[in-house]
Coordinates of C-alpha atoms in Angstrom, one line a residue:
Chain A
M1 CA 40.9 27.7 -12.7
R2 CA 37.6 29.0 -11.9
C3 CA 35.1 27.6 -9.8
L4 CA 31.6 27.5 -12.1
Q5 CA 29.6 27.3 -8.8
C6 CA 31.4 29.8 -6.1
E7 CA 33.5 32.2 -8.9
F8 CA 36.8 30.8 -6.5
E9 CA 40.0 31.1 -7.7
N10 CA 41.7 27.8 -7.3
M11 CA 45.7 26.5 -7.6
P12 CA 45.2 25.0 -11.2
G13 CA 45.5 20.8 -11.3
L14 CA 43.1 20.9 -8.9
T15 CA 40.1 18.7 -9.4
K16 CA 37.4 20.1 -7.3
C17 CA 37.0 23.6 -5.8
M18 CA 39.1 24.2 -2.5
R19 CA 36.3 26.9 -1.1
C20 CA 32.5 24.7 -2.3
G21 CA 33.8 21.2 -3.6
S22 CA 32.5 21.8 -7.2
V23 CA 33.8 19.7 -9.1
L24 CA 36.4 22.0 -11.5
Q25 CA 36.8 19.5 -14.7
A26 CA 34.4 17.2 -15.2
P27 CA 34.7 13.0 -15.0
A28 CA 36.1 12.1 -18.9
A29 CA 33.3 9.7 -18.5
V30 CA 30.1 10.6 -16.7
E31 CA 26.8 9.0 -16.1
V32 CA 24.3 11.4 -17.9
H33 CA 21.2 9.7 -18.6
P34 CA 18.9 10.2 -15.7
P35 CA 17.7 6.2 -14.4
R36 CA 13.8 6.2 -15.8
M37 CA 11.0 4.1 -14.3
S38 CA 9.9 1.1 -15.1
R39 CA 6.1 0.9 -16.3
W40 CA 4.5 -0.9 -13.9
K41 CA 5.3 0.4 -11.1
K42 CA 3.6 3.6 -11.4
P43 CA 0.3 2.8 -10.0
V44 CA 2.3 0.2 -7.9
R45 CA 3.3 3.5 -6.4
H46 CA 0.8 5.8 -6.8
I47 CA -1.5 3.4 -5.1
M48 CA 1.9 3.7 -2.0
R49 CA 1.3 7.8 -2.2
S50 CA -2.6 7.5 -1.9
L51 CA -1.5 5.8 0.8
R52 CA 0.5 8.3 2.4
Q53 CA -1.0 11.1 1.4
T54 CA -4.6 9.6 3.5
V55 CA -3.5 7.5 5.6
P56 CA -2.9 9.8 8.7
A57 CA 1.1 8.3 11.0
A58 CA 2.9 9.5 13.0
A59 CA 5.9 8.2 11.2
W60 CA 5.6 10.9 8.7
S61 CA 3.1 13.3 10.2
D62 CA 4.5 17.0 12.2
E63 CA 2.0 19.5 13.4
E64 CA 2.5 21.6 10.9
H65 CA 1.1 19.6 8.2
R66 CA -1.8 17.5 9.5
F67 CA -3.5 16.2 7.0
H68 CA -7.7 17.6 7.2
I69 CA -9.3 14.8 5.8
F70 CA -10.5 14.3 10.1
P71 CA -12.1 17.4 12.5
E72 CA -8.7 17.5 14.9
W73 CA -10.2 15.2 18.1
L74 CA -10.4 12.7 15.9
R75 CA -6.7 12.8 13.6
K76 CA -4.9 11.9 17.1
A77 CA -7.6 8.6 17.1
S78 CA -7.8 8.0 14.1
R79 CA -4.2 8.1 13.2
V80 CA -3.4 6.5 16.4
S81 CA -5.9 3.6 16.7
F82 CA -7.7 3.1 13.2
F83 CA -5.2 2.8 10.8
G84 CA -2.3 1.5 12.3
A85 CA -3.7 -1.4 13.3
V86 CA -5.7 -1.9 10.6
L87 CA -3.3 -1.4 8.2
S88 CA -0.7 -3.8 10.4
F89 CA -3.2 -7.0 10.5
I90 CA -1.5 -7.5 7.9
P91 CA 1.6 -7.4 10.0
G92 CA 4.2 -5.1 9.1
F93 CA 1.5 -3.8 6.0
A94 CA 1.8 0.1 8.1
H95 CA 5.7 0.0 8.1
I96 CA 5.8 -0.8 4.4
I97 CA 4.3 2.4 3.6
Q98 CA 5.8 4.2 6.2
R99 CA 9.0 2.9 5.1
R100 CA 10.2 1.7 8.4
F101 CA 9.8 -1.9 7.4
F102 CA 13.8 -2.4 8.3
S103 CA 12.6 -1.5 11.8
I104 CA 10.0 -4.4 12.3
R105 CA 11.8 -7.2 9.9
W106 CA 12.8 -10.0 13.6
W107 CA 9.1 -8.8 15.1
V108 CA 7.5 -10.0 11.7
L109 CA 9.7 -12.8 11.0
A110 CA 9.1 -14.4 14.8
W111 CA 5.5 -13.6 14.1
L112 CA 5.6 -16.3 11.5
V113 CA 7.9 -18.5 13.3
L114 CA 4.7 -18.5 15.7
L115 CA 2.2 -18.7 13.9
L116 CA 3.4 -21.4 11.8
G117 CA 4.7 -24.1 15.2
G118 CA 1.2 -22.8 16.5
L119 CA -0.5 -24.0 13.5
F120 CA 1.7 -26.9 12.9
L121 CA 0.5 -28.0 16.5
F122 CA -2.7 -27.7 16.9
G123 CA -4.8 -28.2 19.1
S124 CA -2.4 -29.2 22.2
T125 CA -1.3 -26.9 24.7
L126 CA 1.4 -26.0 22.9
G127 CA 0.1 -25.0 19.8
Q128 CA -1.7 -22.7 21.6
I129 CA 1.0 -21.2 23.4
L130 CA 2.0 -20.6 20.2
L131 CA -0.8 -19.5 18.2
G132 CA -1.6 -16.7 21.4
A133 CA 2.2 -15.9 21.2
A134 CA 1.2 -14.9 18.2
V135 CA -1.6 -12.5 18.9
G136 CA 0.9 -10.7 21.2
V137 CA 3.3 -10.3 18.7
H138 CA 0.8 -8.5 16.2
V139 CA -0.5 -6.2 18.6
W140 CA 2.8 -5.1 19.2
I141 CA 3.6 -4.9 15.8
A142 CA 0.7 -3.3 15.6
L143 CA 1.2 -0.8 18.1
H144 CA 4.9 -0.4 16.9
S145 CA 3.5 1.1 13.5
A146 CA 1.8 4.7 15.6
V147 CA 1.1 3.4 19.2
L148 CA 4.0 4.1 20.3
K149 CA 5.9 7.3 19.1
E150 CA 2.8 8.8 20.2
Y151 CA 2.4 7.8 23.8
D152 CA 5.6 7.5 26.9
S153 CA 2.8 7.7 29.0
L154 CA 2.8 2.9 30.2
R155 CA 0.1 2.9 31.7
V156 CA -2.3 4.3 28.3
R157 CA 0.6 1.6 26.7
V158 CA -0.8 -1.1 28.0
G159 CA -4.3 0.1 28.5
Y160 CA -3.7 0.3 24.3
Y161 CA -2.3 -2.9 24.0
L162 CA -4.7 -4.8 25.6
A163 CA -7.8 -3.3 23.9
F164 CA -5.7 -4.4 20.9
L165 CA -5.4 -7.6 22.1
V166 CA -8.4 -8.6 22.8
I167 CA -9.8 -6.9 19.2
F168 CA -7.1 -9.1 18.1
Y169 CA -8.5 -12.8 18.9
I170 CA -11.5 -12.2 18.2
S171 CA -10.3 -11.1 14.7
Y172 CA -8.3 -14.3 14.9
Q173 CA -11.1 -16.5 15.4
V174 CA -13.6 -14.9 12.9
L175 CA -10.0 -15.2 10.2
G176 CA -10.0 -18.4 11.4
R177 CA -13.0 -19.6 11.1
V178 CA -13.7 -17.7 7.1
I179 CA -10.2 -19.5 5.8
F180 CA -10.6 -22.9 7.4
F181 CA -14.8 -23.0 6.5
N182 CA -14.6 -26.2 5.6
M183 CA -12.6 -27.6 8.1
R184 CA -14.0 -29.0 11.4
P185 CA -11.5 -29.7 14.2
G186 CA -12.6 -32.1 17.1
F187 CA -11.5 -34.7 19.6
S188 CA -11.8 -38.2 18.8
A189 CA -14.3 -40.4 21.1
S190 CA -13.8 -43.6 19.4
H191 CA -11.4 -45.8 20.7
V192 CA -9.8 -47.4 18.0
P193 CA -6.4 -48.7 17.5
A194 CA -6.2 -50.5 15.1
V195 CA -6.1 -47.6 12.7
Q196 CA -4.2 -45.3 14.9
V197 CA -7.2 -43.1 16.6
H198 CA -7.5 -43.5 20.1
R199 CA -9.7 -41.0 22.0
G200 CA -9.1 -37.7 23.3
D201 CA -7.1 -37.7 20.1
L202 CA -8.0 -34.3 18.0
L203 CA -8.8 -35.6 14.6
L204 CA -9.7 -32.7 12.0
G205 CA -12.8 -33.3 9.6
R206 CA -14.9 -31.4 6.5
T207 CA -18.0 -30.5 7.0
D208 CA -18.4 -30.6 3.1
I209 CA -20.0 -34.1 3.3
D210 CA -23.1 -35.9 1.9
P211 CA -25.2 -37.1 4.9
N212 CA -26.5 -39.7 3.8
G213 CA -23.3 -41.3 1.6
L214 CA -21.5 -42.3 4.7
A215 CA -20.1 -46.1 5.4
R216 CA -19.2 -48.3 7.6
G217 CA -15.9 -47.2 9.7
S218 CA -16.9 -43.3 9.4
Y219 CA -15.4 -40.7 11.7
V220 CA -17.9 -38.2 12.0
L221 CA -18.5 -35.1 13.9
T222 CA -21.2 -34.8 16.1
P223 CA -22.8 -33.7 19.8
L224 CA -23.7 -36.2 22.0
S225 CA -26.6 -37.2 23.3
T226 CA -27.0 -38.9 27.1
L227 CA -30.4 -40.5 27.8
G228 CA -32.5 -37.3 29.7
G229 CA -30.0 -34.6 28.6
H230 CA -31.5 -34.7 24.5
N231 CA -31.9 -31.5 23.4
R232 CA -28.9 -30.3 25.1
R233 CA -26.5 -28.8 22.9
S234 CA -23.1 -30.7 23.8
T235 CA -19.1 -30.7 23.0
P236 CA -20.0 -32.1 18.7
V237 CA -16.9 -35.6 19.3
Y238 CA -15.2 -37.4 16.2
V239 CA -16.9 -41.3 16.4
Q240 CA -16.5 -44.3 14.7
V241 CA -19.8 -45.4 12.8
V242 CA -20.8 -49.2 13.1
A243 CA -23.7 -49.4 12.3
L244 CA -26.0 -47.6 7.9
P245 CA -29.7 -47.0 8.4
G246 CA -31.4 -50.0 7.7
E247 CA -29.4 -51.9 9.5
V248 CA -29.5 -54.6 12.3
V249 CA -27.4 -54.1 15.1
D250 CA -27.2 -57.1 18.0
V251 CA -24.8 -56.7 20.7
N252 CA -24.3 -59.6 23.5
D253 CA -21.2 -60.8 25.1
G254 CA -18.7 -57.7 24.5
S255 CA -19.3 -58.5 20.9
W256 CA -21.6 -56.4 18.1
T257 CA -23.2 -58.5 14.9
V258 CA -24.8 -56.5 12.1
N259 CA -26.9 -57.9 10.0
G260 CA -26.5 -61.4 12.1
N261 CA -22.9 -60.9 10.5
F262 CA -19.7 -60.4 13.3
L263 CA -18.1 -57.6 13.2
D264 CA -13.8 -57.1 13.8
T265 CA -13.1 -56.1 16.9
E266 CA -10.0 -53.9 16.4
Q267 CA -11.6 -52.5 13.7
Y268 CA -14.9 -51.8 15.6
P269 CA -14.1 -52.8 18.8
I270 CA -17.1 -52.6 21.2
P271 CA -16.4 -49.5 24.1
V272 CA -16.3 -50.7 27.4
W273 CA -19.9 -48.6 28.8
L274 CA -21.7 -51.7 26.4
T275 CA -20.1 -55.0 27.2
K276 CA -22.0 -55.8 30.5
L277 CA -25.6 -55.0 27.8
K278 CA -27.1 -57.3 25.6
F279 CA -29.8 -55.1 23.3
R280 CA -31.4 -55.6 19.4
T281 CA -32.3 -52.5 17.5
V282 CA -33.4 -51.6 14.4
V283 CA -31.2 -48.3 12.8
P284 CA -33.5 -45.6 11.6
E285 CA -33.8 -45.3 7.4
D286 CA -32.3 -40.9 9.0
S287 CA -29.7 -42.2 11.8
Y288 CA -26.1 -44.1 11.8
F289 CA -25.5 -46.4 14.9
I290 CA -22.7 -45.7 16.0
N291 CA -19.6 -46.0 18.6
A292 CA -18.3 -43.8 20.9
E293 CA -16.1 -45.1 24.4
F294 CA -18.0 -42.8 27.1
R295 CA -22.0 -42.5 26.9
G296 CA -22.4 -42.0 30.7
T297 CA -23.1 -45.2 33.5
G298 CA -26.7 -47.3 34.6
Y299 CA -27.8 -47.4 30.7
N300 CA -30.6 -50.2 30.4
S301 CA -30.6 -51.8 27.4
Q302 CA -33.1 -50.1 25.7
Q303 CA -31.8 -46.9 26.7
A304 CA -28.4 -47.8 25.4
A305 CA -29.5 -48.3 22.2
S306 CA -31.2 -44.8 21.7
V307 CA -28.5 -43.0 22.6
C308 CA -26.0 -44.8 20.1
I309 CA -28.3 -44.2 17.3
V310 CA -27.7 -40.9 15.4
V311 CA -29.9 -38.4 13.4
R312 CA -28.1 -38.6 10.2
N313 CA -28.7 -34.8 10.6
R314 CA -26.7 -34.0 13.7
I315 CA -23.7 -34.7 12.3
E316 CA -21.5 -31.6 11.3
A317 CA -18.4 -33.0 9.6
K318 CA -16.3 -36.1 8.3
A319 CA -12.8 -37.1 9.5
F320 CA -9.4 -37.0 7.4
M321 CA -6.6 -37.0 9.2
R322 CA -5.0 -37.6 12.6
W323 CA -3.2 -34.1 13.7
I324 CA -2.4 -34.7 17.9
P325 CA -0.9 -36.5 18.4
L326 CA 2.2 -35.8 16.0
R327 CA 3.4 -39.2 16.5
R328 CA 0.3 -40.3 14.7
R329 CA -0.5 -37.4 12.8
G330 CA -2.2 -38.4 8.7
F331 CA -4.7 -39.3 6.7
I332 CA -7.0 -42.1 8.0
A333 CA -7.6 -44.5 5.6
E334 CA -11.6 -44.6 4.7
Chain B
M1 CA 18.4 41.6 -23.3
K2 CA 16.8 38.5 -20.8
R3 CA 17.6 35.0 -21.9
F4 CA 14.7 33.2 -22.4
T5 CA 13.9 36.2 -25.0
H6 CA 14.6 35.0 -28.4
L7 CA 13.8 31.9 -28.0
E8 CA 12.6 30.6 -31.3
F9 CA 9.3 28.1 -31.8
D10 CA 9.3 25.4 -34.3
D11 CA 7.8 26.9 -37.5
S12 CA 8.0 25.2 -40.9
S13 CA 7.4 27.6 -42.6
R14 CA 10.0 29.3 -43.2
P15 CA 12.4 27.5 -44.5
P16 CA 15.7 25.9 -43.8
D17 CA 18.7 27.8 -45.7
P18 CA 20.5 25.3 -48.2
S19 CA 23.1 27.1 -47.6
G20 CA 23.7 25.6 -43.4
K21 CA 24.4 29.4 -43.5
G22 CA 22.8 30.6 -40.4
E23 CA 22.7 27.5 -38.6
S24 CA 23.4 27.7 -34.8
V25 CA 26.1 25.2 -32.9
R26 CA 24.8 22.3 -31.6
D27 CA 26.3 22.8 -27.9
E28 CA 24.4 22.6 -24.8
G29 CA 23.4 25.9 -25.0
Y30 CA 22.2 24.7 -28.4
F31 CA 20.3 22.0 -25.8
V32 CA 19.6 23.2 -23.0
N33 CA 16.8 26.2 -24.7
R34 CA 15.9 23.7 -26.5
A35 CA 15.0 21.7 -23.4
V36 CA 12.9 24.8 -22.7
L37 CA 11.2 25.4 -25.5
C38 CA 10.0 21.5 -25.2
F39 CA 9.0 22.2 -21.6
L40 CA 7.1 25.0 -23.3
H41 CA 5.2 22.7 -25.4
G42 CA 4.9 20.4 -21.8
D43 CA 7.2 17.6 -23.8
F44 CA 8.5 16.7 -20.6
E45 CA 10.2 13.2 -21.8
L46 CA 12.2 15.0 -24.7
A47 CA 13.1 18.2 -22.4
L48 CA 14.7 15.7 -20.4
R49 CA 16.5 14.2 -23.7
N50 CA 17.4 17.4 -24.5
Y51 CA 18.4 18.3 -21.1
S52 CA 21.2 15.2 -21.9
R53 CA 22.5 15.6 -24.3
A54 CA 23.3 19.1 -22.6
L55 CA 25.3 16.7 -20.2
E56 CA 26.7 15.0 -22.8
V57 CA 28.3 17.9 -24.8
N58 CA 29.4 19.2 -21.4
S59 CA 29.2 17.0 -18.1
S60 CA 30.1 20.4 -16.0
L61 CA 26.4 21.8 -16.5
F62 CA 24.6 22.6 -13.9
E63 CA 21.8 24.0 -15.7
G64 CA 21.3 20.7 -17.6
W65 CA 21.7 17.8 -14.5
A66 CA 19.5 20.7 -13.2
G67 CA 16.7 20.0 -15.5
Q68 CA 16.7 16.6 -15.3
V69 CA 15.5 15.9 -12.2
R70 CA 13.5 19.4 -12.7
M71 CA 11.8 17.1 -15.8
L72 CA 11.8 13.9 -14.0
I73 CA 10.0 15.2 -11.0
E74 CA 7.2 16.3 -14.0
L75 CA 7.5 13.2 -15.9
G76 CA 6.5 11.8 -11.3
E77 CA 9.6 9.9 -11.3
Y78 CA 10.3 10.9 -7.5
P79 CA 12.4 8.0 -7.1
E80 CA 14.2 8.1 -10.1
A81 CA 14.9 12.6 -9.1
L82 CA 16.0 11.7 -5.9
T83 CA 19.1 9.3 -7.1
W84 CA 19.8 12.0 -9.9
A85 CA 19.1 15.2 -8.1
D86 CA 22.7 12.8 -5.0
K87 CA 24.1 12.3 -8.1
A88 CA 24.3 16.2 -9.6
M89 CA 25.6 16.7 -5.5
E90 CA 28.8 14.1 -6.5
M91 CA 30.0 17.5 -8.6
F92 CA 27.3 20.0 -7.5
P93 CA 27.9 19.5 -3.7
E94 CA 25.3 21.4 -1.3
H95 CA 23.8 23.5 -4.2
P96 CA 20.8 24.9 -3.0
E97 CA 18.2 24.0 -6.2
L98 CA 19.2 20.7 -6.0
L99 CA 18.0 20.4 -2.1
A100 CA 15.2 22.3 -3.0
A101 CA 15.1 20.0 -6.0
K102 CA 14.6 17.0 -3.8
S103 CA 12.3 18.5 -0.9
V104 CA 9.7 19.2 -4.8
A105 CA 10.0 15.6 -5.4
C106 CA 10.1 14.5 -1.8
L107 CA 6.8 16.2 -1.4
R108 CA 4.5 15.3 -4.6
D109 CA 5.5 11.6 -2.9
A110 CA 4.3 12.3 -0.2
K111 CA 7.3 12.5 2.0
L112 CA 6.3 15.7 3.6
E113 CA 8.8 15.6 7.3
K114 CA 12.0 15.1 3.9
A115 CA 10.5 17.4 2.0
K116 CA 10.4 19.8 4.7
A117 CA 14.2 18.8 5.7
Y118 CA 15.4 19.9 2.3
S119 CA 13.3 23.1 1.8
D120 CA 15.0 24.0 5.4
N121 CA 18.4 23.1 4.2
A122 CA 18.3 24.6 0.7
I123 CA 16.2 28.3 1.9
S124 CA 19.4 28.4 4.9
K125 CA 22.2 29.0 2.2
S126 CA 23.4 32.0 1.3
N127 CA 23.0 31.7 -2.6
A128 CA 19.0 30.8 -3.1
G129 CA 17.9 31.2 -6.2
P130 CA 14.2 31.3 -7.1
R131 CA 12.9 27.6 -7.6
V132 CA 14.0 26.9 -4.1
W133 CA 11.6 29.3 -3.1
L134 CA 9.1 27.5 -5.6
G135 CA 9.7 24.7 -4.0
R136 CA 9.0 26.4 -0.7
A137 CA 6.1 28.1 -2.1
E138 CA 5.4 24.9 -2.8
L139 CA 5.9 23.8 0.5
L140 CA 3.3 25.7 2.2
L141 CA 0.1 25.7 -0.3
H142 CA 0.5 22.6 0.4
G143 CA 0.0 22.6 4.6
K144 CA -2.1 25.7 3.1
K145 CA 0.5 28.9 4.7
R146 CA -0.8 32.2 3.2
I147 CA 3.2 33.3 3.5
A148 CA 3.7 30.6 0.1
Q149 CA 2.6 34.2 -1.6
D150 CA 5.1 35.7 -0.3
C151 CA 7.8 33.6 -1.0
L152 CA 6.3 33.3 -4.9
S153 CA 7.3 36.8 -4.9
K154 CA 10.6 36.4 -3.3
A155 CA 11.0 33.9 -6.3
L156 CA 10.1 36.3 -8.8
A157 CA 12.7 38.5 -6.9
T158 CA 15.2 36.5 -7.2
A159 CA 14.7 35.0 -10.6
G160 CA 16.6 37.3 -12.8
E161 CA 16.9 36.9 -16.4
Q162 CA 14.3 34.0 -15.4
S163 CA 12.1 36.0 -14.8
D164 CA 9.4 35.0 -17.3
L165 CA 10.1 31.0 -16.5
I166 CA 10.0 32.0 -13.0
R167 CA 6.5 33.1 -13.5
L168 CA 4.6 31.0 -15.9
E169 CA 5.9 27.5 -12.7
A170 CA 4.5 30.2 -10.7
G171 CA 1.2 30.2 -12.3
R172 CA 1.5 26.4 -12.4
L173 CA 2.4 26.7 -8.8
L174 CA -0.4 28.1 -8.2
R175 CA -2.8 26.0 -10.0
Q176 CA -1.7 22.8 -8.7
Y177 CA -3.2 23.8 -5.7
R178 CA -6.3 25.3 -6.7
H179 CA -5.7 28.8 -6.6
F180 CA -7.0 29.3 -9.7
A181 CA -7.6 33.0 -9.3
P182 CA -3.9 34.5 -8.8
A183 CA -3.3 31.2 -11.2
C184 CA -4.8 33.9 -13.9
E185 CA -2.8 36.3 -13.2
Y186 CA 1.3 34.8 -13.1
L187 CA -0.1 32.8 -16.4
E188 CA -1.2 35.2 -18.0
A189 CA 1.2 37.3 -17.6
A190 CA 3.4 34.6 -18.6
V191 CA 1.4 33.5 -21.9
R192 CA 1.7 37.5 -22.7
L193 CA 5.5 36.0 -22.7
F194 CA 5.2 32.7 -24.4
P195 CA 2.7 33.6 -26.7
K196 CA 3.5 30.2 -28.4
S197 CA 3.9 28.0 -25.5
P198 CA 0.3 25.3 -25.8
M199 CA 1.2 24.1 -22.1
A200 CA 0.8 28.2 -20.4
W201 CA -2.0 28.1 -22.9
Y202 CA -3.7 25.4 -21.6
E203 CA -3.0 26.8 -17.7
L204 CA -4.8 29.7 -18.7
G205 CA -7.5 28.1 -19.8
F206 CA -6.9 25.4 -17.3
C207 CA -7.5 28.0 -14.7
Q208 CA -10.4 30.0 -16.2
Q209 CA -12.3 27.3 -17.0
R210 CA -12.2 26.0 -13.2
L211 CA -13.0 30.4 -12.2
G212 CA -15.3 29.6 -15.3
F213 CA -14.9 32.1 -17.6
S214 CA -16.2 31.8 -21.3
Q215 CA -12.5 32.3 -21.7
A216 CA -11.1 29.2 -21.1
V217 CA -11.9 28.2 -24.6
T218 CA -9.6 30.4 -26.6
S219 CA -6.9 29.5 -24.1
L220 CA -8.0 26.3 -25.2
E221 CA -8.1 26.6 -28.8
Q222 CA -4.9 28.5 -28.6
C223 CA -3.1 26.3 -27.0
L224 CA -4.7 23.8 -29.3
H225 CA -3.3 25.5 -31.9
L226 CA -0.2 25.4 -31.2
H227 CA -0.3 22.1 -30.3
P228 CA -3.5 20.0 -31.9
H229 CA -2.0 16.6 -30.6
Y230 CA -2.1 18.4 -26.5
L231 CA -4.8 15.8 -25.0
D232 CA -5.4 17.2 -21.7
A233 CA -6.2 20.4 -23.7
N234 CA -8.6 18.6 -25.9
E235 CA -10.8 17.4 -23.3
L236 CA -10.9 20.4 -21.2
L237 CA -11.6 22.2 -24.3
Q238 CA -14.7 19.7 -24.6
A239 CA -16.2 19.8 -21.0
A240 CA -15.9 23.1 -21.4
Q241 CA -17.5 23.7 -24.6
K242 CA -20.2 20.9 -23.2
A243 CA -20.5 22.5 -19.3
G244 CA -24.6 22.9 -19.1
F245 CA -25.6 26.3 -16.6
F246 CA -25.4 23.8 -14.0
R247 CA -22.3 22.5 -14.7
K248 CA -20.4 25.5 -14.4
L249 CA -22.1 27.0 -11.5
M250 CA -20.8 24.1 -10.1
V251 CA -17.9 24.9 -11.4
R252 CA -17.3 28.5 -9.7
L253 CA -19.0 27.1 -6.1
G254 CA -16.1 24.5 -6.8
L255 CA -17.9 21.7 -6.4
R256 CA -16.4 19.7 -8.9

């Protein structure tokens, strides 16, 4: 039996050529209709192909087939430091284009776990550590797309790593503010055990609020001013609104009344530093009277009254959730 | 006698023989010829179907498998072409033409490393045919190497009875990589060999249009005469007819 490919005369009964291995007699049932591309895949493939053509990467380029869209001096630098990192801003995306995502899959998974863990524990020390680790892993993924293939020198690799670490850290900061643009975290300066808000708890608030429509008992984010430092910008904290614009506040013997009505001390506990003071004040129309645990020492009554009043336009957000500690996590009842 | 010299294009003016005498036998050769005709018409989908029908008749026909892979590449279905070349290589292991086809598929799918490896493998075989050299030429054209022209010459030299088709394919390849002047040479020869091939006329018209030659209109009109529904040719003809002096100059200077 003669082979059609190499014309070697084989022994009868053989199914494959002894010399070249070609099939001598085709199997009775063989699929002769090729697989076809689904129509929806066409644009996707076109995009991926264009990316492979225009985005140089060490994985598929070599000396003979350099891309000519950049001058020679820029080619390597751009390939290494720009495209790989930019594409890897979505972790693993550069690898997907290079069709070697498999090599990085566990790192992407680790990044995802660290990121979600960091977000879940955001505001705590462990949360910060996890988020930092997520950034570190992300940078490693970005470098793995190109830099680590290009450079063997430890010094260069470490240099690139540090440089990208700074860039990615800044990017994470910016991105966090962009994604959560209407949310502001902050620590509580009020201590109200009745609603499970303690001093130092991390609260989450929304910035899209109407500063004129705040209710008594709301927690608002505002920079606290101290006597003599009204113009200095301090870190904003969440404080409790005690009295609304136009109301009359009396502080006397460790309790306070608003418009002559005693406030429930469980809901509106008077801060320690105010218990020794005694004063009466009217809240201006553009301000709120707030309850903050620590405002400084040595105030007389008049000064204390003035620092407890916050102007409306200095209110940045209204808290809706207790975030940290975990055991008290939950929404704040209105 | 060359293999495709007696290819018959559809000629509706000829009445069918009612006796059925002289009707060609529908064997694998018939379908392969039909596939080549469809290719020359620029209808790659139908060519693929004809190659499949040839394989239905004889599944060990190498030309059928190789033709299917080539048509898949022409249709832009590169991963499918690779899959199908692998399947064909189960029957024809390490066949250089299949390796070359895989090289072309990888190259057009922007996988240069693989394309180079397949091409190296194909060319290292002792029985490297014309399409192996065409594939090599494409790889070199992509790398902007002048030696690509030598590969095309080698492809023609090894083509034997397929030289007409190889000439046409070489012209198309050069056109694809914007070497319009040498492409014109190949394609002018191709239209002499296949005067009823709309694709050959279109390719020639394209090159002539890019070179700023006024013959482009004639070539494209000839293409449309043979295949009135050739959309690319229609668009190109309209563009060529509308082109003013400035646009022609821009085209001539390679700025468009």
